[in-house]
Amino acid sequence: MPKRVDVRERRTLIADALMRVAAAQGLEAVSVRHVAAAAGVSVGMVQHYFRTRDEMMVFALDVVRDRNQARVTAALSALGPDPQPRAMLRTLLVTVLPLDEQSRADGLVALAFLAYTAVRPAGVKSDDTAQMLGFIASLLPDPDAAVGVLALMEGLGMYVLGGQYTAEQALKALDAQLDLLF
Amino acid sequence: MPKRVDVRERRTLIADALMRVAAAQGLEAVSVRHVAAAAGVSVGMVQHYFRTRDEMMVFALDVVRDRNQARVTAALSALGPDPQPRAMLRTLLVTVLPLDEQSRADGLVALAFLAYTAVRPAGVKSDDTAQMLGFIASLLPDPDAAVGVLALMEGLGMYVLGGQYTAEQALKALDAQLDLLF
DNA sequence: GTTTTTGCAATACGATCGTATTGTCAAGCG
DNA sequence: CGCTTGACAATACGATCGTATTGCAAAAAC
């Protein structure tokens, strides 16, 4: 056998290139060749790690989700021990909003993937929504309000991505909602 | 000159076919040939009415927006004279939510277009958001809450489209929010 | 009746796509 | 030292893409 290689790392390298292409030119521009070029590797190598384009897409989608999850976890644990529920919730929501340039790129990719998966009948959809919903509900005086809170966050993120809302507007709306709920 | 033809009608016919393709297989599947086939016309005819694929897309996007606008207007005027602000607002929001099969298809197309236009720098984006925002604000006890209301609606629509929320959940969350605001 | 112009169809062209095939080089095993 | 095998690279193939080109029937203009 030749040099053993960290498969996961190689796949992630390619997925990163995919996301750069998708953030810059949309999912339509994500072809095996483009991604290979963006990653600075050969088409053959991409094929070596992903048998089909779809496999590559699904993996990239997973990476995006994991990144978001990690961001949230990091932000929450940065709050120190025993934070107030409201502070935790606000941190969670702010973290997911596409406010800085990096999370904005991630948001664009996630949006593209959302439209992508909305059509695919063979759902690769994990139910991290249900999990998120449960977590939000546990922080809320009225657990039933979690559905609305999550939707509000998603909508705010949408409009920030689209440029119709500024980051300040989104944060203000979010805090106003927290004032109503707590 | 030969038989004069209603250009707008022909264009709309093609745009309708485009939307059927997009709703069924996503925007990726929207090619000139596919749309022509779905419309039951020749490729040449599509080219006759749209010089480029992008022109066709932009027109279809306009059609979707006009349809939504018309739906809202119709629903509002069906309320009769001098309706209460809260009733108007609820009608507006419910109308835009993708609850039935037709508006669900429209929502899918709109979502696909959202991801499509998010990348295009040469924005074809009209600011119907600002208009909608102003209208919502005029119905609300606290006009500043309009930003959140619009975002909530968008987010609810998103999750309903994605299948994570049921129509009942979305309506419940919406009514809960209206209870908070009125 | 001729001419002009619109409405469309057919086809061709070059680019790009996803993927299959094939070859090659290096590293570990016996 | 062979020999196998994993990690690529190169290229080929057929399909599909957007669009340009060409042709033609029919109706209005003259």
Coordinates of C-alpha atoms (C1' of nucleotides) in Angstrom, one line a residue:
Chain A
M1 CA 0.0 0.0 0.0
P2 CA 1.1 3.6 -0.6
K3 CA 1.0 6.4 1.8
R4 CA -2.1 6.2 3.9
V5 CA -4.0 9.4 3.9
D6 CA -6.5 10.9 6.2
V7 CA -9.6 10.4 4.2
R8 CA -11.8 12.6 6.2
E9 CA -9.4 15.5 5.9
R10 CA -9.2 15.2 2.2
R11 CA -13.0 15.0 1.9
T12 CA -13.3 18.1 4.0
L13 CA -10.7 19.9 1.9
I14 CA -12.8 19.3 -1.1
A15 CA -16.0 20.2 0.7
D16 CA -14.5 23.5 1.6
A17 CA -13.7 24.2 -2.0
L18 CA -17.3 23.3 -2.9
M19 CA -18.6 25.8 -0.3
R20 CA -16.4 28.5 -1.6
V21 CA -17.7 28.0 -5.1
A22 CA -21.3 27.8 -3.9
A23 CA -21.0 30.9 -1.8
A24 CA -19.5 32.8 -4.7
Q25 CA -21.5 31.6 -7.7
G26 CA -24.3 29.5 -6.3
L27 CA -24.9 25.8 -6.3
E28 CA -25.4 25.8 -10.1
A29 CA -21.8 26.5 -10.5
V30 CA -20.8 23.5 -8.3
S31 CA -19.4 21.0 -10.8
V32 CA -16.8 18.4 -10.2
R33 CA -14.4 20.3 -12.3
H34 CA -15.0 23.7 -10.7
V35 CA -14.7 22.3 -7.2
A36 CA -11.5 20.5 -8.2
A37 CA -10.0 23.7 -9.6
A38 CA -11.0 25.6 -6.5
A39 CA -9.4 23.0 -4.3
G40 CA -6.3 23.0 -6.4
V41 CA -6.6 19.3 -7.1
S42 CA -7.3 17.1 -10.1
V43 CA -10.7 15.9 -11.2
G44 CA -9.5 12.4 -10.6
M45 CA -8.8 13.1 -7.0
V46 CA -12.3 14.4 -6.4
Q47 CA -13.6 11.3 -8.0
H48 CA -11.4 9.2 -5.8
Y49 CA -13.0 10.6 -2.6
F50 CA -16.6 11.0 -3.9
R51 CA -18.0 8.5 -6.4
T52 CA -20.7 10.9 -7.6
R53 CA -21.3 14.6 -7.5
D54 CA -24.3 14.0 -5.3
E55 CA -22.2 12.2 -2.7
M56 CA -20.0 15.2 -2.6
M57 CA -22.9 17.5 -2.1
V58 CA -24.4 15.5 0.7
F59 CA -21.0 15.4 2.5
A60 CA -20.6 19.1 2.1
L61 CA -24.1 19.6 3.6
D62 CA -23.1 17.5 6.5
V63 CA -20.0 19.6 7.0
V64 CA -22.0 22.8 7.0
R65 CA -24.3 21.4 9.6
D66 CA -21.5 20.2 11.8
R67 CA -19.8 23.6 11.6
N68 CA -23.0 25.4 12.7
Q69 CA -23.5 22.9 15.5
A70 CA -19.9 23.5 16.7
R71 CA -20.3 27.2 16.5
V72 CA -23.3 27.1 18.7
T73 CA -21.7 24.7 21.2
A74 CA -18.6 26.9 21.5
A75 CA -20.6 30.0 22.0
L76 CA -22.7 28.4 24.6
S77 CA -19.8 27.0 26.6
A78 CA -18.1 30.4 26.4
L79 CA -21.0 31.7 28.6
G80 CA -19.5 30.1 31.7
P81 CA -21.2 28.0 34.2
D82 CA -24.9 28.3 35.0
P83 CA -25.9 31.0 32.6
Q84 CA -29.4 32.4 32.6
P85 CA -31.8 30.8 30.1
R86 CA -32.4 34.1 28.4
A87 CA -28.7 34.7 27.9
M88 CA -28.3 31.1 26.6
L89 CA -31.2 31.5 24.1
R90 CA -29.9 34.9 22.9
T91 CA -26.5 33.5 22.4
L92 CA -27.8 30.5 20.5
L93 CA -29.9 32.7 18.2
V94 CA -27.2 35.3 17.6
T95 CA -24.7 32.6 16.8
V96 CA -26.9 31.1 14.1
L97 CA -27.7 34.4 12.5
P98 CA -25.5 35.2 9.5
L99 CA -24.0 38.3 10.9
D100 CA -20.3 38.0 10.2
E101 CA -18.7 37.2 6.8
Q102 CA -17.9 33.6 7.6
S103 CA -21.3 32.7 8.9
R104 CA -22.8 34.6 6.0
A105 CA -21.0 32.4 3.5
D106 CA -22.2 29.4 5.5
G107 CA -25.7 30.8 5.4
L108 CA -25.7 31.2 1.7
V109 CA -24.5 27.7 1.2
A110 CA -27.2 26.4 3.6
L111 CA -29.8 28.3 1.7
A112 CA -28.7 26.9 -1.5
F113 CA -28.8 23.4 0.0
L114 CA -32.2 24.1 1.4
A115 CA -33.6 24.7 -2.1
Y116 CA -31.6 21.7 -3.3
T117 CA -32.9 19.3 -0.8
A118 CA -36.5 20.6 -0.9
V119 CA -36.9 18.8 -4.2
R120 CA -35.0 15.6 -3.5
P121 CA -37.6 13.1 -2.4
A122 CA -35.0 10.7 -0.9
G123 CA -34.6 13.0 2.0
V124 CA -31.1 13.2 3.5
K125 CA -32.8 15.5 6.0
S126 CA -31.8 14.9 9.6
D127 CA -34.1 16.2 12.2
D128 CA -31.8 18.6 13.9
T129 CA -34.8 20.9 13.8
A130 CA -36.6 18.8 16.4
Q131 CA -33.5 18.7 18.6
M132 CA -33.1 22.5 18.3
L133 CA -36.8 23.0 19.0
G134 CA -36.5 20.9 22.2
F135 CA -33.5 22.8 23.4
I136 CA -35.2 26.2 22.8
A137 CA -38.3 25.0 24.5
S138 CA -36.3 24.1 27.6
L139 CA -35.0 27.6 27.9
L140 CA -38.4 29.3 27.5
P141 CA -41.0 30.2 30.1
D142 CA -43.6 29.0 27.7
P143 CA -42.2 26.0 25.8
D144 CA -44.9 26.3 23.2
A145 CA -43.3 29.5 22.0
A146 CA -40.2 27.6 20.7
V147 CA -41.8 27.0 17.3
G148 CA -42.2 30.7 16.8
V149 CA -38.7 31.6 18.1
L150 CA -37.0 29.2 15.8
A151 CA -39.0 30.4 12.8
L152 CA -38.3 34.0 13.7
M153 CA -34.6 33.3 13.8
E154 CA -34.8 31.5 10.4
G155 CA -36.7 34.4 8.9
L156 CA -34.4 37.0 10.2
G157 CA -31.4 35.1 8.9
M158 CA -33.2 34.9 5.5
Y159 CA -33.7 38.6 5.3
V160 CA -30.2 39.4 6.5
L161 CA -28.8 37.1 3.8
G162 CA -31.0 38.7 1.2
G163 CA -29.8 42.1 2.3
Q164 CA -33.3 43.4 3.1
Y165 CA -32.5 43.6 6.9
T166 CA -29.4 45.0 8.5
A167 CA -27.7 43.1 11.3
E168 CA -28.9 45.8 13.7
Q169 CA -32.5 45.4 12.6
A170 CA -32.4 41.7 13.1
L171 CA -30.8 41.9 16.5
K172 CA -33.3 44.5 17.6
A173 CA -36.2 42.4 16.4
L174 CA -34.8 39.4 18.2
D175 CA -34.3 41.3 21.5
A176 CA -37.8 42.7 21.2
Q177 CA -39.1 39.2 20.9
L178 CA -37.1 38.0 23.9
D179 CA -38.5 40.9 25.9
L180 CA -42.0 39.8 25.0
L181 CA -41.3 36.2 26.0
F182 CA -39.4 36.7 29.3
Chain B
M1 CA -47.2 40.3 -40.9
P2 CA -48.7 37.1 -39.9
K3 CA -51.1 36.4 -37.1
R4 CA -50.5 38.8 -34.3
V5 CA -50.1 37.0 -31.0
D6 CA -50.5 38.0 -27.4
V7 CA -46.8 38.1 -26.4
R8 CA -47.5 38.4 -22.7
E9 CA -49.7 35.4 -22.8
R10 CA -47.2 33.3 -24.6
R11 CA -44.5 34.3 -22.2
T12 CA -46.7 33.4 -19.2
L13 CA -47.4 30.1 -20.7
I14 CA -43.7 29.3 -20.9
A15 CA -43.2 30.7 -17.4
D16 CA -45.9 28.4 -16.1
A17 CA -44.1 25.5 -17.6
L18 CA -40.9 26.7 -16.0
M19 CA -42.5 26.8 -12.6
R20 CA -43.8 23.3 -13.0
V21 CA -40.4 22.0 -13.8
A22 CA -38.8 24.0 -10.9
A23 CA -41.4 22.8 -8.4
A24 CA -41.0 19.2 -9.4
Q25 CA -37.3 18.9 -10.0
G26 CA -35.7 22.1 -8.8
L27 CA -34.2 25.1 -10.6
E28 CA -31.2 22.9 -11.7
A29 CA -33.5 21.1 -14.0
V30 CA -34.8 24.3 -15.6
S31 CA -33.3 24.2 -19.0
V32 CA -34.6 25.7 -22.2
R33 CA -35.3 22.2 -23.6
H34 CA -37.0 20.9 -20.5
V35 CA -39.2 24.0 -20.2
A36 CA -40.1 23.8 -23.8
A37 CA -41.1 20.1 -23.4
A38 CA -43.1 20.9 -20.3
A39 CA -44.9 23.6 -22.2
G40 CA -45.5 21.4 -25.2
V41 CA -43.7 23.8 -27.5
S42 CA -40.5 23.8 -29.5
V43 CA -37.2 25.1 -28.3
G44 CA -37.3 27.6 -31.1
M45 CA -40.5 29.1 -29.7
V46 CA -39.0 29.6 -26.3
Q47 CA -36.1 31.3 -27.9
H48 CA -38.5 33.5 -29.8
Y49 CA -40.0 34.9 -26.6
F50 CA -36.9 34.8 -24.4
R51 CA -33.5 35.6 -25.9
T52 CA -31.6 34.0 -23.1
R53 CA -32.4 31.5 -20.3
D54 CA -31.7 34.2 -17.8
E55 CA -34.4 36.5 -19.3
M56 CA -36.8 33.6 -19.0
M57 CA -35.9 33.1 -15.4
V58 CA -36.3 36.8 -14.5
F59 CA -39.7 36.9 -16.2
A60 CA -40.8 33.8 -14.3
L61 CA -39.7 35.3 -11.0
D62 CA -41.8 38.4 -11.8
V63 CA -44.8 36.2 -12.5
V64 CA -44.4 34.5 -9.1
R65 CA -44.2 37.8 -7.4
D66 CA -47.3 39.1 -9.2
R67 CA -49.2 36.0 -8.3
N68 CA -48.4 36.3 -4.7
Q69 CA -49.3 40.0 -4.7
A70 CA -52.6 39.2 -6.4
R71 CA -53.4 36.5 -3.9
V72 CA -52.9 38.8 -1.0
T73 CA -54.9 41.6 -2.5
A74 CA -57.8 39.2 -3.3
A75 CA -57.8 37.8 0.2
L76 CA -57.7 41.2 1.8
S77 CA -60.5 42.6 -0.3
A78 CA -62.6 39.5 0.5
L79 CA -62.6 40.7 4.1
G80 CA -65.2 43.2 3.4
P81 CA -65.2 46.9 4.3
D82 CA -63.3 48.3 7.3
P83 CA -61.8 45.1 8.7
Q84 CA -60.0 45.1 12.0
P85 CA -56.2 45.5 11.7
R86 CA -55.6 42.2 13.4
A87 CA -57.8 40.4 11.0
M88 CA -56.2 42.1 8.1
L89 CA -52.7 41.2 9.3
R90 CA -53.7 37.6 10.0
T91 CA -55.2 37.3 6.5
L92 CA -52.1 38.7 5.0
L93 CA -49.8 36.3 6.8
V94 CA -51.9 33.2 6.3
T95 CA -52.2 34.0 2.6
V96 CA -48.5 34.1 2.1
L97 CA -47.9 30.9 4.1
P98 CA -47.6 27.9 1.8
L99 CA -50.5 26.0 3.3
D100 CA -52.3 24.6 0.2
E101 CA -50.8 22.7 -2.7
Q102 CA -50.8 25.6 -5.1
S103 CA -49.1 28.1 -2.8
R104 CA -46.7 25.4 -1.7
A105 CA -45.5 25.0 -5.3
D106 CA -45.2 28.7 -5.6
G107 CA -43.2 28.7 -2.3
L108 CA -40.9 26.1 -3.6
V109 CA -40.2 28.1 -6.7
A110 CA -39.8 31.3 -4.7
L111 CA -37.3 29.5 -2.5
A112 CA -35.3 28.3 -5.4
F113 CA -35.3 31.8 -6.8
L114 CA -34.2 33.2 -3.5
A115 CA -31.1 31.0 -3.6
Y116 CA -30.7 31.9 -7.3
T117 CA -30.8 35.6 -6.8
A118 CA -28.8 35.6 -3.6
V119 CA -25.8 35.1 -5.7
R120 CA -26.5 37.3 -8.7
P121 CA -24.8 40.6 -7.9
A122 CA -26.7 42.5 -10.6
G123 CA -29.8 42.5 -8.4
V124 CA -33.1 42.1 -10.1
K125 CA -34.4 42.5 -6.5
S126 CA -37.4 44.7 -6.2
D127 CA -38.0 46.1 -2.7
D128 CA -41.4 44.6 -2.1
T129 CA -40.0 43.8 1.3
A130 CA -40.0 47.5 2.3
Q131 CA -43.5 47.9 1.0
M132 CA -44.7 44.8 2.8
L133 CA -42.9 46.0 6.0
G134 CA -44.7 49.4 5.8
F135 CA -48.0 47.8 5.3
I136 CA -47.6 45.5 8.3
A137 CA -46.3 48.3 10.4
S138 CA -49.5 50.3 9.7
L139 CA -51.6 47.4 11.1
L140 CA -49.6 47.0 14.3
P141 CA -50.0 48.7 17.7
D142 CA -46.2 48.9 17.7
P143 CA -44.9 49.6 14.2
D144 CA -41.4 48.5 15.2
A145 CA -42.7 45.0 15.6
A146 CA -43.2 44.7 11.8
V147 CA -39.7 43.5 11.2
G148 CA -40.2 40.6 13.5
V149 CA -43.6 39.7 12.2
L150 CA -42.4 39.6 8.6
A151 CA -39.4 37.5 9.6
L152 CA -41.6 35.1 11.6
M153 CA -43.9 34.6 8.6
E154 CA -40.9 33.9 6.4
G155 CA -39.4 31.5 8.8
L156 CA -42.7 29.6 9.3
G157 CA -43.1 29.4 5.6
M158 CA -39.6 28.0 5.3
Y159 CA -40.2 25.2 7.9
V160 CA -43.6 24.4 6.4
L161 CA -42.0 24.0 3.0
G162 CA -39.2 21.9 4.5
G163 CA -41.8 19.7 6.2
Q164 CA -40.5 20.3 9.7
Y165 CA -43.6 22.2 10.7
T166 CA -47.2 21.2 10.0
A167 CA -49.6 23.8 8.9
E168 CA -51.3 23.6 12.3
Q169 CA -48.1 24.3 14.1
A170 CA -47.4 27.3 11.9
L171 CA -50.9 28.7 12.4
K172 CA -50.7 28.2 16.1
A173 CA -47.3 30.0 16.4
L174 CA -48.6 32.8 14.2
D175 CA -51.7 33.3 16.4
A176 CA -49.7 33.2 19.5
Q177 CA -47.5 36.0 18.2
L178 CA -50.6 38.0 17.3
D179 CA -51.9 37.5 20.8
L180 CA -48.6 38.9 22.1
L181 CA -48.7 41.9 19.9
F182 CA -52.4 42.9 20.2
Chain C
dG1 C1' -49.9 39.6 -56.6
dT2 C1' -45.8 40.7 -54.9
dT3 C1' -43.3 41.9 -50.9
dT4 C1' -42.4 42.1 -46.3
dT5 C1' -42.4 40.7 -41.8
dT6 C1' -43.9 37.9 -37.9
dG7 C1' -44.1 33.3 -35.6
dC8 C1' -42.1 29.6 -35.2
dA9 C1' -39.4 24.9 -36.2
dA10 C1' -35.2 22.5 -37.0
dT11 C1' -30.8 21.9 -36.7
dA12 C1' -26.1 22.9 -35.8
dC13 C1' -22.1 24.3 -32.8
dG14 C1' -19.1 24.5 -29.2
dA15 C1' -18.8 24.3 -24.3
dT16 C1' -19.5 21.8 -20.2
dC17 C1' -21.4 18.4 -17.7
dG18 C1' -21.0 13.6 -14.8
dT19 C1' -18.7 9.6 -14.9
dA20 C1' -16.0 5.5 -16.7
dT21 C1' -11.7 3.8 -18.0
dT22 C1' -7.0 3.5 -17.9
dG23 C1' -2.4 4.3 -16.5
dT24 C1' 1.3 5.4 -13.2
dC25 C1' 3.9 6.1 -9.2
dA26 C1' 5.0 5.1 -4.5
dA27 C1' 4.8 2.6 -0.3
dG28 C1' 4.2 -1.4 2.5
dC29 C1' 4.2 -6.8 2.7
dG30 C1' 6.2 -11.4 2.1
Chain D
dC1 C1' 13.3 -8.1 -4.6
dG2 C1' 9.0 -8.6 -6.6
dC3 C1' 4.2 -7.8 -5.9
dT4 C1' 0.3 -6.0 -4.5
dT5 C1' -2.5 -2.1 -3.5
dG6 C1' -4.0 2.5 -2.5
dA7 C1' -3.7 7.4 -4.2
dC8 C1' -4.0 9.7 -7.5
dA9 C1' -3.7 11.9 -12.8
dA10 C1' -5.2 11.9 -17.5
dT11 C1' -8.2 11.3 -20.8
dA12 C1' -12.1 9.7 -23.2
dC13 C1' -17.3 9.3 -23.8
dG14 C1' -21.8 10.3 -24.4
dA15 C1' -25.3 13.4 -22.8
dT16 C1' -27.0 17.9 -22.2
dC17 C1' -26.4 22.5 -22.0
dG18 C1' -27.3 27.7 -24.0
dT19 C1' -27.4 29.9 -28.1
dA20 C1' -26.8 31.0 -33.1
dT21 C1' -28.3 30.1 -37.6
dT22 C1' -31.3 29.0 -41.1
dG23 C1' -35.5 28.0 -43.3
dC24 C1' -40.3 28.5 -44.1
dA25 C1' -45.4 29.2 -43.9
dA26 C1' -48.7 32.6 -43.5
dA27 C1' -50.8 36.9 -43.0
dA28 C1' -50.7 41.9 -43.5
dA29 C1' -49.1 45.9 -46.4
dC30 C1' -48.8 47.8 -50.7

